[in-house]
Coordinates of C-alpha atoms in Angstrom, one line a residue:
Chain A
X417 CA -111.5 28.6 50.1
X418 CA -110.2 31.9 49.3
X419 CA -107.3 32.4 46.7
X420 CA -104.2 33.3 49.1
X421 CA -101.2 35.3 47.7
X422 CA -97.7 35.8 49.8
X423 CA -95.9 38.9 48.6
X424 CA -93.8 41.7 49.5
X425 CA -94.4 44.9 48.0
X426 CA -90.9 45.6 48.0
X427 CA -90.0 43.3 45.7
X428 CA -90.7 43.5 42.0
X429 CA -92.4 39.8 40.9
X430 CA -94.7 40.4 43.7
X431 CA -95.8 43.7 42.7
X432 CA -96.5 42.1 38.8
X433 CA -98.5 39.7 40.4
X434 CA -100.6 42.6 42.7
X435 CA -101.0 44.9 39.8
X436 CA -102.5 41.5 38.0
X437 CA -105.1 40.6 40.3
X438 CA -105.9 43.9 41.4
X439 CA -106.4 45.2 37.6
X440 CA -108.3 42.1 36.7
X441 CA -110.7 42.0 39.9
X442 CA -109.4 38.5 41.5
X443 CA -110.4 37.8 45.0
X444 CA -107.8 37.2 47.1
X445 CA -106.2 37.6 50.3
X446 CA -102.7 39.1 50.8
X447 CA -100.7 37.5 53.0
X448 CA -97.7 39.8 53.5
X449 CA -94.4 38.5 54.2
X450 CA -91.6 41.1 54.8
X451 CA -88.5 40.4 54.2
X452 CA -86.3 42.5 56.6
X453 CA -88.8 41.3 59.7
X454 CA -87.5 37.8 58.8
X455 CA -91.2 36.7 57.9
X456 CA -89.8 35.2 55.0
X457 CA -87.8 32.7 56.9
X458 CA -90.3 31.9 59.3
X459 CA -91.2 28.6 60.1
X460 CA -95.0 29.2 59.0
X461 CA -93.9 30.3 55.6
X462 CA -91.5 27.4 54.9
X463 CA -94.3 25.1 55.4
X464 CA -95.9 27.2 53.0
X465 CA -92.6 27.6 50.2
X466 CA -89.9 25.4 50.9
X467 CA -87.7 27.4 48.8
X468 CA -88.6 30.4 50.6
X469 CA -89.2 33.1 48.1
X470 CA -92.1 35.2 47.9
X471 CA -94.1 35.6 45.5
X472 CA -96.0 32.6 46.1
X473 CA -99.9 31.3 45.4
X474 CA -101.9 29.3 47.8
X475 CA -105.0 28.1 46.0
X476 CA -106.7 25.4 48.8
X477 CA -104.0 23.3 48.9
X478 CA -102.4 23.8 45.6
X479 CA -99.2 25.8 46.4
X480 CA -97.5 27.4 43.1
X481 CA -94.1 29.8 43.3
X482 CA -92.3 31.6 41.0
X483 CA -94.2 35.2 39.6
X484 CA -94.3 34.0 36.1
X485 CA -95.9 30.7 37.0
X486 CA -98.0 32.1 38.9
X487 CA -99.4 35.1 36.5
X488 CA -99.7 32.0 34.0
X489 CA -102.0 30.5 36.3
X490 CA -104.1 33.2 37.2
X491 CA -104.9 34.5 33.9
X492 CA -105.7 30.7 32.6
X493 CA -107.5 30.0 35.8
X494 CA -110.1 33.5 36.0
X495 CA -110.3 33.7 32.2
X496 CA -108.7 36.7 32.1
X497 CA -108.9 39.1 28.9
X498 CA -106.8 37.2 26.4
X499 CA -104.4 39.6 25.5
X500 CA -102.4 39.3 29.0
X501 CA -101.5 36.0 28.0
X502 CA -102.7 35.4 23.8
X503 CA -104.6 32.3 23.4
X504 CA -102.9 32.2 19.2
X505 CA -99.4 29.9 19.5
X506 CA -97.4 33.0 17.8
X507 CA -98.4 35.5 20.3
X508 CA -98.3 33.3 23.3
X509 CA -94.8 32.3 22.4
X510 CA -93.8 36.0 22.0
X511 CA -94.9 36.5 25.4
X512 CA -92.7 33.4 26.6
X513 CA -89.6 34.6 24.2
X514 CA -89.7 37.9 26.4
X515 CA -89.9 36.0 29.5
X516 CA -86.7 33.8 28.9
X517 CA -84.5 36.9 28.7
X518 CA -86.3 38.4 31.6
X519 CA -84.9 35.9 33.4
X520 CA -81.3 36.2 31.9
X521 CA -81.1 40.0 31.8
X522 CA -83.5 42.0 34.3
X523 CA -84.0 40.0 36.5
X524 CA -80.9 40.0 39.0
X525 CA -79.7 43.0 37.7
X526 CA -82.5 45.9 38.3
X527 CA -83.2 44.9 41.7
X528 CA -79.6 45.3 42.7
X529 CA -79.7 49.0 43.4
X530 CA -81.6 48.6 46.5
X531 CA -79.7 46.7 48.0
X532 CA -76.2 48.6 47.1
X533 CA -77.9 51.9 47.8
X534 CA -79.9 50.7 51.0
X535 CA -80.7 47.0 52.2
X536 CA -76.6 46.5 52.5
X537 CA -75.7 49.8 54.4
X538 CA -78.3 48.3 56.6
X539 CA -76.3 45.6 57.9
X540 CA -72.9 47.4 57.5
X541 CA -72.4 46.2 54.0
X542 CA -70.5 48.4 51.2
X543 CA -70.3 47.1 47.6
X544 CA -67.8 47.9 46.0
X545 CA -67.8 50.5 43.7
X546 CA -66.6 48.2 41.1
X547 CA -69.6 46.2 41.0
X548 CA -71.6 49.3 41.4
X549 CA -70.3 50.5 37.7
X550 CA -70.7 46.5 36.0
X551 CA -74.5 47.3 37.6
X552 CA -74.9 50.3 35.8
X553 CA -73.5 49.5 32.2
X554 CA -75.4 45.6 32.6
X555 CA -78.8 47.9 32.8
X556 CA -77.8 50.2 29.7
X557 CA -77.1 47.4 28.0
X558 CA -80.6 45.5 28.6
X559 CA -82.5 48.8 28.4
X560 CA -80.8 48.8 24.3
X561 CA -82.0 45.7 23.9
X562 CA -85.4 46.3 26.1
X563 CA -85.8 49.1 23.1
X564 CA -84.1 47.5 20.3
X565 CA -85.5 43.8 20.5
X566 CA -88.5 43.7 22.8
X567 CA -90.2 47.1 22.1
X568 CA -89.2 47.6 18.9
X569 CA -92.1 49.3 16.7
X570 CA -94.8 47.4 19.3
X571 CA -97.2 49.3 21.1
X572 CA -96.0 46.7 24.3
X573 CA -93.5 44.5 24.6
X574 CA -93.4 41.8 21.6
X575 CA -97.0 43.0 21.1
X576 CA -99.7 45.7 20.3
X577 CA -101.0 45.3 23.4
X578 CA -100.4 45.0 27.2
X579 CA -99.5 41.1 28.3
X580 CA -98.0 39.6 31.3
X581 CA -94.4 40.7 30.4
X582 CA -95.2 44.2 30.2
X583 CA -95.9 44.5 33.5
X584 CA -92.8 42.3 34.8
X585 CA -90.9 44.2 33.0
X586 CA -92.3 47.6 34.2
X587 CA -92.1 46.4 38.1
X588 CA -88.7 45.4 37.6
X589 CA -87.4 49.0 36.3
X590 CA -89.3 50.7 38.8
X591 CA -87.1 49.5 41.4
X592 CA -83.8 51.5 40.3
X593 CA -86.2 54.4 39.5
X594 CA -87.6 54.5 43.0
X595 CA -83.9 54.8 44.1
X596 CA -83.5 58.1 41.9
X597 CA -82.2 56.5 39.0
X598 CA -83.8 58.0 36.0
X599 CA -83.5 55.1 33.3
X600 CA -86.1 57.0 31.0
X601 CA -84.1 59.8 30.3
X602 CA -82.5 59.5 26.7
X603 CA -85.2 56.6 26.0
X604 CA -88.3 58.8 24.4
X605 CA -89.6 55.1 22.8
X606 CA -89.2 53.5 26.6
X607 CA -91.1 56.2 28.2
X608 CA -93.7 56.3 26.1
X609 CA -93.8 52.3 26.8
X610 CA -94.2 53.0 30.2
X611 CA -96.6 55.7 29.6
X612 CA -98.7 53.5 27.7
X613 CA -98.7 50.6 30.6
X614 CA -99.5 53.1 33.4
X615 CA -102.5 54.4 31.8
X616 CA -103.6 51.0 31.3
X617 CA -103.3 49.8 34.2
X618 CA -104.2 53.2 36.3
X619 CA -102.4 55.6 38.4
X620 CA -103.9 54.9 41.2
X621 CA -103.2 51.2 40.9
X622 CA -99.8 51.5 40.3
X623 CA -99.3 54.2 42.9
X624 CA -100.8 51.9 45.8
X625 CA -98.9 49.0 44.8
X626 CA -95.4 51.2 44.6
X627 CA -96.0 53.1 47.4
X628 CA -93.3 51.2 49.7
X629 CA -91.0 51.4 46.8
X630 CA -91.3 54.5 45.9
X631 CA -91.2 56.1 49.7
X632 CA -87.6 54.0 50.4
X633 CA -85.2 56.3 50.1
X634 CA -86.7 58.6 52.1
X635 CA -87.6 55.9 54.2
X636 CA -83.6 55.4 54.5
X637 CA -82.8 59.0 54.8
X638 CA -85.0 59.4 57.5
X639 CA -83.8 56.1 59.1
X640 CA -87.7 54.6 59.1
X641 CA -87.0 51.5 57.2
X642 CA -87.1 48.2 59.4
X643 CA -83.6 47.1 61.2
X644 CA -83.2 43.2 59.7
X645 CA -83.6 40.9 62.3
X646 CA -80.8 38.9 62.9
X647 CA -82.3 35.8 61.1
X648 CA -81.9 37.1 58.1
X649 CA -78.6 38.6 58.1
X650 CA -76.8 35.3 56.4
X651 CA -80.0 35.6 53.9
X652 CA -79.1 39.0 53.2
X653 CA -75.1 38.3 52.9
X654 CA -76.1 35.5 50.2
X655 CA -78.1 37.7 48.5
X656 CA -75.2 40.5 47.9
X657 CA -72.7 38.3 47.8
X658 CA -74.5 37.0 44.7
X659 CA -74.2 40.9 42.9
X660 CA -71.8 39.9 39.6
Chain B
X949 CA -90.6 26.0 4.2
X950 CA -88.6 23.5 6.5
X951 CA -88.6 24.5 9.7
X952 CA -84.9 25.5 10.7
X953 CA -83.4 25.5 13.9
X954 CA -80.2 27.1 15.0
X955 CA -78.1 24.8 17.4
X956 CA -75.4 23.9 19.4
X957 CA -75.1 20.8 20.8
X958 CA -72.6 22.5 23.1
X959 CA -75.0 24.4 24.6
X960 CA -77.8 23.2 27.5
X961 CA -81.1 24.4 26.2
X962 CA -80.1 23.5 22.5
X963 CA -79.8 19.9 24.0
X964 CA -82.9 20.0 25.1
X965 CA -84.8 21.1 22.1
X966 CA -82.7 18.8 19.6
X967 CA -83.7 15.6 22.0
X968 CA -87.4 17.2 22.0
X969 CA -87.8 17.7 17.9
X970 CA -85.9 14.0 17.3
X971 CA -88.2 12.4 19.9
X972 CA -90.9 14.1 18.6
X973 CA -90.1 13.3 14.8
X974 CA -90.9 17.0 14.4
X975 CA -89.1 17.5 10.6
X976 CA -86.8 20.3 10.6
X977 CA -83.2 21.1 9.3
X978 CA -80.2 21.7 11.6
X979 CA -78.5 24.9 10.9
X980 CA -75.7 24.5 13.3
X981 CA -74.2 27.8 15.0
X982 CA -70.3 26.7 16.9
X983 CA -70.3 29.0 19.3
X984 CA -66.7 28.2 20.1
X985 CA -66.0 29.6 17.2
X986 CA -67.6 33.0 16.9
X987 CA -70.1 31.6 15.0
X988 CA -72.8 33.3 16.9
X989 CA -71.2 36.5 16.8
X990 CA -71.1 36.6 12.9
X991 CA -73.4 39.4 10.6
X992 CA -75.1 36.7 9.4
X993 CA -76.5 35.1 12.5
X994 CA -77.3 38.4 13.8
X995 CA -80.2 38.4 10.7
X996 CA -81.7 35.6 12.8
X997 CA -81.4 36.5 16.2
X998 CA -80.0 40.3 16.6
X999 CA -79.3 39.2 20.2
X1000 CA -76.4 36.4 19.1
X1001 CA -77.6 33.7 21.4
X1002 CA -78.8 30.1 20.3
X1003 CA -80.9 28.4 20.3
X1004 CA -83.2 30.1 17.5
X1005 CA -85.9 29.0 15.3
X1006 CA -87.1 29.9 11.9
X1007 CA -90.4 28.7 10.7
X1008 CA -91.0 30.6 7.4
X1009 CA -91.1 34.3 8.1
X1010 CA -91.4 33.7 11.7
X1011 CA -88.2 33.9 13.5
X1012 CA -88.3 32.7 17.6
X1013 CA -85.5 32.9 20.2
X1014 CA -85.4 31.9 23.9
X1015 CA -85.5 28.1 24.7
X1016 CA -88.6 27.7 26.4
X1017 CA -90.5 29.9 24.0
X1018 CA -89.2 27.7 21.2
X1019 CA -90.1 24.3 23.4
X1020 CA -93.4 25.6 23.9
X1021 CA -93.5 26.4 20.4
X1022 CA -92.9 23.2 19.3
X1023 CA -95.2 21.5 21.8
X1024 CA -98.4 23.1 20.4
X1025 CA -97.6 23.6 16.7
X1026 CA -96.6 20.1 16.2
X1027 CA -99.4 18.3 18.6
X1028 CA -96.8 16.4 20.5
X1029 CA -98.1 13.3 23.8
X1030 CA -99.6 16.0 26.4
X1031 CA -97.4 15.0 28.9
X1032 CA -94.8 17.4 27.4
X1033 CA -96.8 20.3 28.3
X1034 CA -99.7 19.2 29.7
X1035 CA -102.9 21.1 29.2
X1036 CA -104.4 20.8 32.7
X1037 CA -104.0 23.9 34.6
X1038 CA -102.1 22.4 37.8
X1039 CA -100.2 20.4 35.9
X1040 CA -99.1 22.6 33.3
X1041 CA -98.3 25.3 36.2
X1042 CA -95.7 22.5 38.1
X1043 CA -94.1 22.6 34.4
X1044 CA -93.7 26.6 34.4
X1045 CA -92.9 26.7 37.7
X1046 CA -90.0 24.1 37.1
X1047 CA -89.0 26.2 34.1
X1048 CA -89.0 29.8 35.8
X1049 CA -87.0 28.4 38.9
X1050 CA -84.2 26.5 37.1
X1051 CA -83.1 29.7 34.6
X1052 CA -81.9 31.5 37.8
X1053 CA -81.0 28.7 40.0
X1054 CA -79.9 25.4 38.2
X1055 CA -78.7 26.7 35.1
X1056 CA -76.6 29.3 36.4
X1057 CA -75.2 26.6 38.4
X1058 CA -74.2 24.5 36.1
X1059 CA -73.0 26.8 33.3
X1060 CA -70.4 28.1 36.1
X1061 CA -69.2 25.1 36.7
X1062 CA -69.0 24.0 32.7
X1063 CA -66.6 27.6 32.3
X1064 CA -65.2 27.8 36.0
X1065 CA -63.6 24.1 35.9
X1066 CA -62.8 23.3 32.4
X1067 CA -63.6 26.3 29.8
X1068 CA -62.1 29.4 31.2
X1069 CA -58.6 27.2 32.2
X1070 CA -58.3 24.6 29.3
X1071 CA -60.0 26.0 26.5
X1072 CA -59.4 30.0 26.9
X1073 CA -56.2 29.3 29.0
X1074 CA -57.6 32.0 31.9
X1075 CA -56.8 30.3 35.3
X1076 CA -59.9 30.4 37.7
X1077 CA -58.7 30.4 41.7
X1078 CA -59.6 28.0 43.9
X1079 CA -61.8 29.5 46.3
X1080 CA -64.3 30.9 43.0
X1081 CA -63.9 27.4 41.8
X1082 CA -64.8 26.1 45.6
X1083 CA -67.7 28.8 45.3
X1084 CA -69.1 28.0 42.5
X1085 CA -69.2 24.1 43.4
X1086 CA -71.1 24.7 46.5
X1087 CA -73.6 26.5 44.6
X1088 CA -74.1 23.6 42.5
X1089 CA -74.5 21.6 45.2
X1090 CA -77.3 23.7 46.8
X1091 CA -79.2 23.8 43.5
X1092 CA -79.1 20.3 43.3
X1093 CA -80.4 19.5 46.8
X1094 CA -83.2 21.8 45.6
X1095 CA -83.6 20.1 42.2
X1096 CA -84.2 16.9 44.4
X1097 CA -85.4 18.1 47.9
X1098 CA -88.3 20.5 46.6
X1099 CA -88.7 19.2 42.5
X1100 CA -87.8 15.5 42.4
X1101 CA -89.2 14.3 45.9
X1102 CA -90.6 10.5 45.8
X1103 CA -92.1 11.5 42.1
X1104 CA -91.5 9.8 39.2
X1105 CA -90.3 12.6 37.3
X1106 CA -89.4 16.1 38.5
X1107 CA -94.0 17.5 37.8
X1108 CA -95.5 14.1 38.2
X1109 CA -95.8 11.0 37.0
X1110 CA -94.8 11.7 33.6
X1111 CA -91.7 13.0 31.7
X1112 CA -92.5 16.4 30.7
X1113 CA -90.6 20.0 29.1
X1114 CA -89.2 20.1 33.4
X1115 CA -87.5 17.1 33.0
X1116 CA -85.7 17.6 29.7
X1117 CA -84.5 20.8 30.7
X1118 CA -83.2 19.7 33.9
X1119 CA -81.3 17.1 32.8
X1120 CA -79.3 18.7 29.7
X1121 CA -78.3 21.2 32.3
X1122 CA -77.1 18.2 34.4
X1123 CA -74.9 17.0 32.0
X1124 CA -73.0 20.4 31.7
X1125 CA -71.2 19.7 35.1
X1126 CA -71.0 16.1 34.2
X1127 CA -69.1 16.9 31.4
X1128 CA -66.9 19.1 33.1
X1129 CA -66.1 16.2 35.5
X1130 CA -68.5 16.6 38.4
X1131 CA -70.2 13.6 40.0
X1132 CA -73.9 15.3 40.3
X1133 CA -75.5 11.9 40.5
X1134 CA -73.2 10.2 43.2
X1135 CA -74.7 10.0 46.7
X1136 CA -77.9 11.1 45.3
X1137 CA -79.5 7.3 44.2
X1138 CA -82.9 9.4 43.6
X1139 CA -81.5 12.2 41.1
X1140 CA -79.4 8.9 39.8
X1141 CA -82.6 7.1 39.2
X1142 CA -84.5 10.2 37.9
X1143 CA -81.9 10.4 35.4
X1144 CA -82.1 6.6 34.1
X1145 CA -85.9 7.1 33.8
X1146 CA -85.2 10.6 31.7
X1147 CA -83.0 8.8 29.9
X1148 CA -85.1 5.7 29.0
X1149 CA -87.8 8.2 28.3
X1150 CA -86.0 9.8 25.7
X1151 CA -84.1 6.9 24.3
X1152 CA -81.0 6.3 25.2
X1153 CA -79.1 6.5 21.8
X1154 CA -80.9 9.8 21.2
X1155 CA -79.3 11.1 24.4
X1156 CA -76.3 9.5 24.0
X1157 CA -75.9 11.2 19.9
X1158 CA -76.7 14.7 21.7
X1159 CA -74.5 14.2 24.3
X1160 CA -71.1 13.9 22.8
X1161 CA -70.3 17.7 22.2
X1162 CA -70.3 18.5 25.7
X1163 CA -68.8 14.9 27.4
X1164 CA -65.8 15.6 25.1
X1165 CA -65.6 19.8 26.1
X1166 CA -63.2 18.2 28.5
X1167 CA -60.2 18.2 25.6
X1168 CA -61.3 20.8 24.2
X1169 CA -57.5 22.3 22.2
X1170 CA -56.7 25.8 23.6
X1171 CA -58.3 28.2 21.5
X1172 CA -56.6 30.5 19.3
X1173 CA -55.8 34.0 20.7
X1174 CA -57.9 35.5 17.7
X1175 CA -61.0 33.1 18.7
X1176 CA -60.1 34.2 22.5
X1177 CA -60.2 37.8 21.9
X1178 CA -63.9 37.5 20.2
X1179 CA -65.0 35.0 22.7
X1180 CA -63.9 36.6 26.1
X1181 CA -66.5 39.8 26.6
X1182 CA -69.8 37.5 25.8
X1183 CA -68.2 34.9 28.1
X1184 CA -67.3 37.0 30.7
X1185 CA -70.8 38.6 30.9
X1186 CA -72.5 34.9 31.2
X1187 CA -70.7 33.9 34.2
X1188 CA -70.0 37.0 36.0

């Protein structure tokens, strides 16, 4: 049976997890589930993820969610080169130490330009310009501490070379940066960071995993990107409603 | 070198690792950090952790933040019962898994209901309206049909058959919302039960001795408006 993975390009876990198997040559199948066409809440994918989040894992009939979980298992499982995920306790922790404030302090807070600037207009949605600004200052203040803490005088993030949280941590800046913000600029040691991981992992990689991304504002512009389907309109409301 | 570890008890992952090092009889000494009073926000703690957040570890020259790291830290350094953490690859994946979901689920949760119910109005005197209050108790409530519809199930424990890392997490984040008065475990008999089997797992004086910080936060004296004024930006970026 065929390793399965459900993602959505859009969304920046999935993309780490792509970039992952794509760069280390796992076989899999993609099973795409888009968001705004209400795949997500389908009844074949709940079967699939109760909680009903993408990215998730299908491996025969071991079902795994959760990105970091799931790059975990991957690079265990196909013996991936150790540095993604360091086989020595020190490094290994590093890795997990980066992770934990991941979850605290880019995650939930770089993916909420696109949907001020474009998933909400969709469905007649304004945030206020209030929580625009918090947004804003919340990402200069992790991108200090991305540079301060994290990056420091690495190479990569907690490390002198490329691991797992490089490239959740890449994915998940991409997604203001596809919406014109330029979070680089002023940040000579960041861009050099994401310098570094692109030419590691390869342009064209990275360029066929962004390309949805990176095309959505035209996308918007020209009024291309999906209509939600009803379904997922209270999905959606949670989800801004949830913007601090 | 002892190993040191920087702690409040007041705090939900510093719970879990002080039950996990005591269970563990892993030596170390407690270098206690009161957060409700500025402690973390002092020169000197920023030496440890420039980020001002327990918990933290020091172990000789190396210096480890995060509380998951610092779990997983512990796990393999000090050769603890597998079960912990366990080394098969499924198994150990249920364990991550748990971990990823409940840092942006569960424990925002429950830290909003610790600061939205009893913190923000009796401790910092800052009066929290109903319908966030109303909010922020619904969310808890989804999280917890989560924590038992999709973790718990008709397991043992919330990755198997076994208390693991998942389980002690989950249940010093529970006690959070206990603490601030909410009945999590009533008309749930499963998560009830889980919780007895946590706590027999762990021993129940050992839970009982970490425990007391935050099942007294409750009477927590107003804080003074110097305390308050240091206090108020880091608190308001946690729960916002």
């Amino acid at each position: 049976m065929v390793l399965e993975l459900y993602l959505d390009l859009l969304s920046q876990p999935c993309r780490a997890v792509y970039i992952f198997a794509m760069k280390n040559r796992i076989p899999f199948e993609l099973r795409t589930v888009e968001l705004l066409k209400g795949h997500l809440l389908s009844r074949e994918f709940s079967q699939i993820n109760i909680l009903q989040k993408v990215p998730t894992l299908k491996d025969g009939d071991f079902i795994l969610t959760e990105s970091a979980a799931i790059l975990i298992y991957l690079s265990l499982q196909y013996q991936t080169a150790d540095h993604w995920y360091p086989s020595e306790l020190r490094a290994r922790v590093r890795v997990h130490e980066y992770l934990g404030w991941h979850a605290d302090c880019i995650r939930g807070t770089f993916g909420v330009p696109l949907w001020t600037q474009v998933l909400a207009p969709l469905i007649g949605i304004h945030v206020t310009e209030e929580k625009v600004e918090r947004n804003k200052a919340a990402m200069a203040r992790a991108l200090q501490q991305l540079e301060d803490k994290f990056l420091g005088y690495w190479d990569f993030l907690n490390s002198q070379q490329v691991t797992l949280a490089d490239i959740m941590a890449l994915e998940e800046l991409m997604q203001p940066v596809a919406l014109g913000w330029d979070l680089f600029e002023g940040r000579p040691k960041l861009a050099a960071w994401r310098e570094r991981v692109e030419a590691f992992l390869g342009t064209d990689l990275c360029q066929e995993t962004r390309g949805r991304i990176l095309n959505i504002l035209e996308q918007a512009a020209n009024k291309t990107v999906p209509q939600p389907v009803p379904e997922v309109y209270p999905y959606m409301l949670f989800r801004i409603s949830r913007i601090p | 070198m002892a190993l040191e570890l920087y702690l409040d008890l007041l705090s939900q992952p510093c719970r879990a690792i002080y039950i996990f090092a005591k269970k563990n009889r892993i030596p170390f000494e407690l270098r206690t950090v009161e957060l409700l009073k500025g402690q973390h926000l002092s020169d000197a703690f920023a030496q440890v952790n420039p980020l001002k957040k327990v918990p933290a570890l020091k172990d000789g020259d190396f210096t480890l933040t995060e509380s998951v790291a610092i779990l997983l830290y512990l796990t393999r350094k000090y050769k603890v019962p597998d079960h912990w953490y366990p080394q098969d690859l499924q198994a150990c994946a249920r364990v991550d898994e748990y971990l990823a979901w409940q840092h942006t689920a569960l424990r925002r949760s429950c830290l909003r209901a610790l600061w939205h119910k009893v913190m923000l109005p009796v401790f910092l005197g800052e009066p929290v309206s109903p319908e966030m209050l109303a909010t922020t108790l619904a969310e808890l409530d989804v999280s917890l049909e989560l924590l038992e519809g999709k973790f718990l199930q008709n397991k043992a424990f919330l990755t198997g058959p076994q208390v693991s890392l998942a389980d002690l997490v989950a249940i010093t984040e529970l006690m959070h919302p206990v603490g601030a008065g909410c009945r999590v475990f009533e008309g749930r008999p499963k998560l009830a039960a889980w919780r007895q089997r946590v706590e027999a797992a762990v021993g129940e004086a050992l839970f009982r001795e970490a425990h007391e910080v935050i099942l007294k936060a409750k009477d927590s004296p107003p804080a003074d408006p110097t305390i308050k004024q240091k206090l108020m930006p880091g608190v308001l970026a946690m729960i916002q």
